[in-house]
Coordinates of C-alpha atoms and ligand atoms in Angstrom, one line a residue:
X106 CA 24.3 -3.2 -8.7
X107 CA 21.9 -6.5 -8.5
X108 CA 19.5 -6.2 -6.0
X109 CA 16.9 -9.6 -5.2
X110 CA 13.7 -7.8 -3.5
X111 CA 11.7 -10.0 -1.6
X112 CA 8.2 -8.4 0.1
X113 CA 6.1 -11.1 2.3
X114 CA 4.8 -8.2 4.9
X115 CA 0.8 -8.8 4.6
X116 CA -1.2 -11.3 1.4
X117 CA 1.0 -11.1 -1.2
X118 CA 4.4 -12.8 -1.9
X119 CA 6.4 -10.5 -3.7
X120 CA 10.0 -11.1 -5.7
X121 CA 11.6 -8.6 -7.6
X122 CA 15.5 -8.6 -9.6
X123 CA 16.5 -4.6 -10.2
X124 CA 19.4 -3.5 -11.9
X125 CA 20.1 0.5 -11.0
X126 CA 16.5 1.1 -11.1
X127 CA 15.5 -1.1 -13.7
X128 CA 13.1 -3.5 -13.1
X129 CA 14.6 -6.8 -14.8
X130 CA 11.6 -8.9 -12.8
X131 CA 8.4 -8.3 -10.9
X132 CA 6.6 -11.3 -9.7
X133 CA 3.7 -11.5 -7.1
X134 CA 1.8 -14.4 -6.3
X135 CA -1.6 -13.1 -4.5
X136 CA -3.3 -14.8 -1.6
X137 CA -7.0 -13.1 -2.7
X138 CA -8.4 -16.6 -3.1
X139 CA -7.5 -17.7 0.3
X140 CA -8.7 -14.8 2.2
X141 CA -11.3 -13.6 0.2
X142 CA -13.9 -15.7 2.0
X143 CA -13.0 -14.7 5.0
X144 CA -13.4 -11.3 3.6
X145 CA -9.9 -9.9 5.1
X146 CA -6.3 -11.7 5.7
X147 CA -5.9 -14.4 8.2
X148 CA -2.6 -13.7 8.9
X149 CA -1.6 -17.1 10.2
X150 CA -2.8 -18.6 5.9
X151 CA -1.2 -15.4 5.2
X152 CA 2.5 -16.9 6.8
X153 CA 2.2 -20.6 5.3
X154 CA 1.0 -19.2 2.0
X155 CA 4.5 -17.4 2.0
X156 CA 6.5 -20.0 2.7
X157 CA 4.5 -22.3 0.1
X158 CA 5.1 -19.3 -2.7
X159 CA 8.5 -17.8 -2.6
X160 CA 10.9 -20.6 -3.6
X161 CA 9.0 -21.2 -6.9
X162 CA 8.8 -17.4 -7.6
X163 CA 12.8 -17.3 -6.5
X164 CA 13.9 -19.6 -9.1
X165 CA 10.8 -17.7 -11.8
X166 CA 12.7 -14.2 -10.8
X167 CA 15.8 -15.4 -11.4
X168 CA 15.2 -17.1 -14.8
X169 CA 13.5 -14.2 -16.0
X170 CA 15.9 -12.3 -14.9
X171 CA 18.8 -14.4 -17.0
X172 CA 20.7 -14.6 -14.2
X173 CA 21.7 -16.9 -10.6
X174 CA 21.9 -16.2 -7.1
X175 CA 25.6 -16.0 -7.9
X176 CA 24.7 -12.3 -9.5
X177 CA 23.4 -11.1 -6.8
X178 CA 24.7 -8.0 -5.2
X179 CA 22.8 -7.2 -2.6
X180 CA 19.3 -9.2 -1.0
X181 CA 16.5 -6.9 0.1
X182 CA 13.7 -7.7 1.9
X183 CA 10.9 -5.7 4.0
X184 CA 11.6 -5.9 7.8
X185 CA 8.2 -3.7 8.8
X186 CA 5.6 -2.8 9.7
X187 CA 3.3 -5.8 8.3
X188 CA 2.5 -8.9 10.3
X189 CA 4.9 -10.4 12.3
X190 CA 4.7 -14.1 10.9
X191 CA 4.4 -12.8 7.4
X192 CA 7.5 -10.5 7.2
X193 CA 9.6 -13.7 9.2
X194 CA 8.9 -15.8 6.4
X195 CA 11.2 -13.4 4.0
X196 CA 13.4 -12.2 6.3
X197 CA 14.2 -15.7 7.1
X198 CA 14.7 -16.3 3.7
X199 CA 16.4 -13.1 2.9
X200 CA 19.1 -14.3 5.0
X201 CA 19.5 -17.4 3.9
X202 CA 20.5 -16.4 0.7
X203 CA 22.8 -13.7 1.9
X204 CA 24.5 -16.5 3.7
X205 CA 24.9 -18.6 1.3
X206 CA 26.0 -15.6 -1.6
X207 CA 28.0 -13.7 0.3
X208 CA 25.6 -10.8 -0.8
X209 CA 24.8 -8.4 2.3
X210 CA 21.6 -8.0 3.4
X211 CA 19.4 -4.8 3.0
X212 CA 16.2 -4.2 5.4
X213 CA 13.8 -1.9 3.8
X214 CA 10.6 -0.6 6.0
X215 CA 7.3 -0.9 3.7
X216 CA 6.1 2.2 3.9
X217 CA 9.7 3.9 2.2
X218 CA 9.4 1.3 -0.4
X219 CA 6.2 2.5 -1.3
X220 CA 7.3 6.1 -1.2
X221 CA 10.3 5.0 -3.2
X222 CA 8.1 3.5 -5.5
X223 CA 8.2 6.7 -7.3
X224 CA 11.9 6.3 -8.0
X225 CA 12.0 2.8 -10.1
X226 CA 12.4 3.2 -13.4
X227 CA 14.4 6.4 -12.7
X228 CA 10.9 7.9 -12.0
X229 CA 11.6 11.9 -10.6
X230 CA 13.3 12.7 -7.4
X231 CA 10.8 13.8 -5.7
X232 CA 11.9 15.7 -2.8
X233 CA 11.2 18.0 -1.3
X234 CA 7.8 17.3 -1.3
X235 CA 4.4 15.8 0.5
X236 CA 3.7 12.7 0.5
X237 CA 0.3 11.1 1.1
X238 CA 0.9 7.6 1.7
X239 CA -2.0 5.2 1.7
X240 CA -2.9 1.5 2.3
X241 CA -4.7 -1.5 3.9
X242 CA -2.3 -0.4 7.1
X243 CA -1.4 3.1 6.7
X244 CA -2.8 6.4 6.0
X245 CA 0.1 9.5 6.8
X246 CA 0.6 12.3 5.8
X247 CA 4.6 13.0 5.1
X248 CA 7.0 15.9 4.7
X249 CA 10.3 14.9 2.6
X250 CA 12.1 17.9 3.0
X251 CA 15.2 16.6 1.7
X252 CA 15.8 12.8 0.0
X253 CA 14.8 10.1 2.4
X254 CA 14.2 12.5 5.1
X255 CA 10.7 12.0 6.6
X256 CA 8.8 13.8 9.0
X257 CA 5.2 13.0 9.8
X258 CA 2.9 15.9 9.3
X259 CA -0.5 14.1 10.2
X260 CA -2.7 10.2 10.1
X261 CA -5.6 8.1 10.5
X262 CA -7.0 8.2 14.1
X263 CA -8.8 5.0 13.2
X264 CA -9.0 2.7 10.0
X265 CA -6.6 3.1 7.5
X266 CA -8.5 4.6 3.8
X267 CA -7.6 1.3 2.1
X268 CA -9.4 -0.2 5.6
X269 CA -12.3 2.2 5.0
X270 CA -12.5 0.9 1.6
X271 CA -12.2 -2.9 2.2
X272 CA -15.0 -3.0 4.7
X273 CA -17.3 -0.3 3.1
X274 CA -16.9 -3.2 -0.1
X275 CA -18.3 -6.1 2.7
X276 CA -21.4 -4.0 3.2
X277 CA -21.8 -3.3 0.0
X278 CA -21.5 -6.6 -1.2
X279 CA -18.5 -6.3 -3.4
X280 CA -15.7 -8.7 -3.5
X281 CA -12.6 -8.5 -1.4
X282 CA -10.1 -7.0 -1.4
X283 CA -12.7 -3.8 -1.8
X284 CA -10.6 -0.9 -2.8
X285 CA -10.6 -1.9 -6.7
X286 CA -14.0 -3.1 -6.2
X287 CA -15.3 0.2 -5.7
X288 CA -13.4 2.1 -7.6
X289 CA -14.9 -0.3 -10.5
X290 CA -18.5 -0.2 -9.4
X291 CA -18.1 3.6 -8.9
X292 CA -17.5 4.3 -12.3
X293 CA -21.4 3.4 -13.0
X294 CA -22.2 5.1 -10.1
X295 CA -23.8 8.7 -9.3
X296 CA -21.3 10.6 -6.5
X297 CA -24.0 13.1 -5.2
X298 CA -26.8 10.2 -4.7
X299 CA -25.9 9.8 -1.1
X300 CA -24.8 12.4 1.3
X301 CA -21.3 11.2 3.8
X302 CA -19.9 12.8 6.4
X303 CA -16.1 14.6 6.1
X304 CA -13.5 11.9 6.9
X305 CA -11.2 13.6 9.5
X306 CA -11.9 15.2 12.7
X307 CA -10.9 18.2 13.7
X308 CA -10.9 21.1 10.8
X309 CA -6.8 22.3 12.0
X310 CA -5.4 19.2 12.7
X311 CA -3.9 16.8 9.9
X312 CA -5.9 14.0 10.7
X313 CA -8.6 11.6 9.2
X314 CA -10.9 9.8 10.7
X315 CA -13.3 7.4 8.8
X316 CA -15.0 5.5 10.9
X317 CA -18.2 8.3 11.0
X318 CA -18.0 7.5 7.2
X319 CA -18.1 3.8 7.8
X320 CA -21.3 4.0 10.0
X321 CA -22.7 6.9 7.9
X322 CA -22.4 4.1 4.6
X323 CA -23.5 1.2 7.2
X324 CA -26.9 3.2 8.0
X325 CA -27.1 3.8 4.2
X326 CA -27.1 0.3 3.5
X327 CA -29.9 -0.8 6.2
X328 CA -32.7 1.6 4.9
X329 CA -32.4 -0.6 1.5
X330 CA -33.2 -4.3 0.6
X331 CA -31.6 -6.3 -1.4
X332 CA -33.4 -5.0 -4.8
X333 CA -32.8 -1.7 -3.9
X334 CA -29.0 -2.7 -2.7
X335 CA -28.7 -4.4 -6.1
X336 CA -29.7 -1.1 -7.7
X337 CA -27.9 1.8 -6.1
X338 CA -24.9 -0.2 -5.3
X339 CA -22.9 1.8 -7.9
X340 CA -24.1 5.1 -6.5
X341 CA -23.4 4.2 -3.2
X342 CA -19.9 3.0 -4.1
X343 CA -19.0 6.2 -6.1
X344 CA -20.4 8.5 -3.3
X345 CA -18.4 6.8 -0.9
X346 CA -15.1 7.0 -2.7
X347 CA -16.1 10.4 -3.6
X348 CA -16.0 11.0 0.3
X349 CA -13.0 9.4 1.0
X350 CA -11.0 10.8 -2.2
X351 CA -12.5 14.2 -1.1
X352 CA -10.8 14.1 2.2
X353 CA -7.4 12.6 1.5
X354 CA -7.0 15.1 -1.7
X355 CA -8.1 18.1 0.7
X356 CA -5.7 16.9 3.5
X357 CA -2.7 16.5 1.2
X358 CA -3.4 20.2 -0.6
X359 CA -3.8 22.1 3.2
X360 CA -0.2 19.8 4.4
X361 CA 1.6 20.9 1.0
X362 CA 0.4 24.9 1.4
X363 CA 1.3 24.7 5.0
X364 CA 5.0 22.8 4.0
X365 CA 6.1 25.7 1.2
X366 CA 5.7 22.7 -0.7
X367 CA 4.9 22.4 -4.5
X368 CA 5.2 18.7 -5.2
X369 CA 2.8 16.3 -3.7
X370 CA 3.0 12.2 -4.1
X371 CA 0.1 9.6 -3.8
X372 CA 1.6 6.3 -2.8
X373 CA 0.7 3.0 -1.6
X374 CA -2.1 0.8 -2.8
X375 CA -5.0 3.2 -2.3
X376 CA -2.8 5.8 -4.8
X377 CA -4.0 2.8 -7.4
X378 CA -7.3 4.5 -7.1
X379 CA -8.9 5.8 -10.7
X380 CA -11.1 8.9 -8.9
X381 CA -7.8 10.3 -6.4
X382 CA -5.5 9.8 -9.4
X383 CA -7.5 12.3 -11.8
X384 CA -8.3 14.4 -8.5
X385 CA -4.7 15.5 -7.9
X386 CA -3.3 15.2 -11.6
X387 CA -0.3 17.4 -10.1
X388 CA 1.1 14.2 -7.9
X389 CA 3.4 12.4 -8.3
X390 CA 2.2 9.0 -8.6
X391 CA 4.2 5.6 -9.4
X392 CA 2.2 3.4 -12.2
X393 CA -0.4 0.8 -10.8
X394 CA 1.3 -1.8 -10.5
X395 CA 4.0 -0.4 -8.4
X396 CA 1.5 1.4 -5.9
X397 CA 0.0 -2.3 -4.5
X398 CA 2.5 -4.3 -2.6
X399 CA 5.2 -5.3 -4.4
X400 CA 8.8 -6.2 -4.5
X401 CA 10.2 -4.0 -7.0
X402 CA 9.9 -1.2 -5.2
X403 CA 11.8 -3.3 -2.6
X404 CA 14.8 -3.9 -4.6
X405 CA 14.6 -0.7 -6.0
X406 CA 14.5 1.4 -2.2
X407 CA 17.7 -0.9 -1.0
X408 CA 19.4 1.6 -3.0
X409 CA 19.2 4.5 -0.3
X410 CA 19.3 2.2 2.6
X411 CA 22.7 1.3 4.3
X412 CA 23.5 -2.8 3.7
X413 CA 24.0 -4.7 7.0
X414 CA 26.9 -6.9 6.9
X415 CA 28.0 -10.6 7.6
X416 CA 27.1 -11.4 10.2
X417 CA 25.0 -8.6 11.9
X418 CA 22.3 -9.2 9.4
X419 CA 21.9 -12.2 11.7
X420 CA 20.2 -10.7 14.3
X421 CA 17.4 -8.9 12.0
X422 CA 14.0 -8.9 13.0
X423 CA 10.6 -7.9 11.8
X424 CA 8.6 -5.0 13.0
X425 CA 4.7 -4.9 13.2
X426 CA 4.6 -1.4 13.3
X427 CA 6.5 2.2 13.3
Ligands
KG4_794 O1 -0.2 -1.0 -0.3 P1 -1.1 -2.1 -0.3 O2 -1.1 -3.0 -1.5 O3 -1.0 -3.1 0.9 C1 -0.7 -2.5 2.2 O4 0.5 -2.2 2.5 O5 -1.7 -2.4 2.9 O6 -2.6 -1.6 -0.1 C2 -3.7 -2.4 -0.1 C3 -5.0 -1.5 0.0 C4 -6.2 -2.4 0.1 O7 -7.0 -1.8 1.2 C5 -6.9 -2.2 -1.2 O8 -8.3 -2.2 -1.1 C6 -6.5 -0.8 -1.6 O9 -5.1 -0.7 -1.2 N1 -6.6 -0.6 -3.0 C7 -7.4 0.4 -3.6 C8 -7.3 0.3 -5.0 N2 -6.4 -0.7 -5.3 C9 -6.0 -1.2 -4.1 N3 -8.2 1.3 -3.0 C10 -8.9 2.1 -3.8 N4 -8.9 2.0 -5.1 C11 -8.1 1.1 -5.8 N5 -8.1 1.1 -7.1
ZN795 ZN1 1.8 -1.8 1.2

């Protein structure tokens, strides 16, 4: 089974040919540069930049691939949550290829992809199992009790830890997008030089919270000038992380003891992260470059999700969130 991926649900314009799990083609063309001086995604740029990127990385997929939209068996494309415009711009797509192949059409939601993410490369099963699943837009805890069953144990009552990361890097002064920003600065940094709060409210419930955090780092930053920014900018950045990374890793642990569950997965972008990585060397994690957005683990999810048919697919439309 062929399966064309296509992922346009927030700044980056993902296309993707899998074969059975095999990843014949990955390409991404990022939109950093046009949202990085706004420091966050403008999601109307975010839309046109889509529609200006995915033909030419159709035809790229394809070529690298060996093969023509003639091959295709199946075309799968993320229907939600993202931003509205975004995700219309490969949906729209998505079904105009199915149209003209014959190919059905597959509607993956984002956040299985991610979870799924685990699985390309006939990567391990990994339910049953607890999934913490974190990005720019999510941060969840999950119970998989079975394959592609999903139950939600627990989230973010505010930002989102790939949020918390993004705007703690604006403060700071790092680039956007901020996650990898401090994760790199953090490596030159000393964890216990600034004190943060715990990121989650109450002690029973599964939650997080990090918006204390993000006022607590804010604060930080105002005692200093800019030569003192300059030089504890590395410290700051790896005790913030450590904060963050602290939470999600204690979070995940307390869900999995409470679940009878052994196996625990880090997914989404934030799971790219160097310091949560080495934190929970037990997890199940899918390399880099499948843990940002990307449209491998598209193609590669469509496996488990049911096809829609000529000419249902028709009437497919984009969710902002669920
Ligand atoms: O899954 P993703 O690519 O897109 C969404 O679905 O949101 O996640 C993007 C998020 C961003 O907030 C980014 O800063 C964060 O993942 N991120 C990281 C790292 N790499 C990406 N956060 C911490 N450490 C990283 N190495
Ligand atoms: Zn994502």
């Amino acid at each position: 089974m062929i399966v064309l991926g296509i992922e346009t649900s927030c700044d980056e314009t993902g296309v993707a040919v899998v074969q059975d799990g095999a990843v014949l083609a990955n390409l991404l063309a990022s939109q950093v540069d046009i949202h990085e001086r706004f420091g966050g995604v403008v999601p109307e740029l975010a839309s046109r930049a889509h529609v200006e990127a995915l033909n030419p990385l159709l035809d790229e997929a394809l070529q690298q691939a060996g093969l023509g939209f003639g091959d295709l068996d199946g075309i799968a494309v993320t229907v939600g949550p993202g931003l509205i415009g975004a995700l219309l711009v490969g949906i729209a797509a998505a079904k105009s290829i199915a149209l003209a192949t014959g190919a059905p059409l597959i509607g993956v939601n984002h956040l299985e992809g991610h979870i799924l993410a685990n699985a390309i490369e006939h990567g391990p099963e990994l339910a049953p199992a607890v999934c913490l699943v974190v990005s720019g837009g999510h941060t969840m805890l999950v119970h998989m009790p079975a394959a592609h069953a999903y139950e939600l144990l627990g989230q973010t009552v505010d930002d989102a830890a790939g949020e918390a990361f993004d705007k703690a890097a604006k403060m700071m002064g790092l680039p956007y997008p901020g996650g990898v920003a401090i994760d790199r600065a953090a490596r030159e940094g000393d964890p216990a030089r600034f004190h943060f709060p715990r990121a989650w409210l109450s002690r029973d419930a599964a939650d997080f919270s990090f918006s204390g955090l993000k006022t607590a780092l804010l604060y930080a930053v105002r005692e200093l000038d800019e030569v003192e920014l300059e030089s504890r900018r590395a410290d700051l950045a790896a005790s913030y992380q450590r904060a963050i990374v602290r939470a999600l890793v204690t979070r995940v642990r307390e869900a999995a003891e409470q679940a009878g569950r052994e196996q625990i997965a880090i997914v989404g972008g934030v799971a790219a992260n160097s310091e949560l990585r080495a934190a929970l060397p037990e997890a199940a994690a899918a390399p880099l470059a499948f843990c940002t957005d990307n449209a491998a683990m598209i193609a590669s999810a469509a496996r488990f999700v049911e096809p829609i048919p000529y000419p249902r697919y028709l009437s497919l439309d984009a969710y902002s969130s669920r």
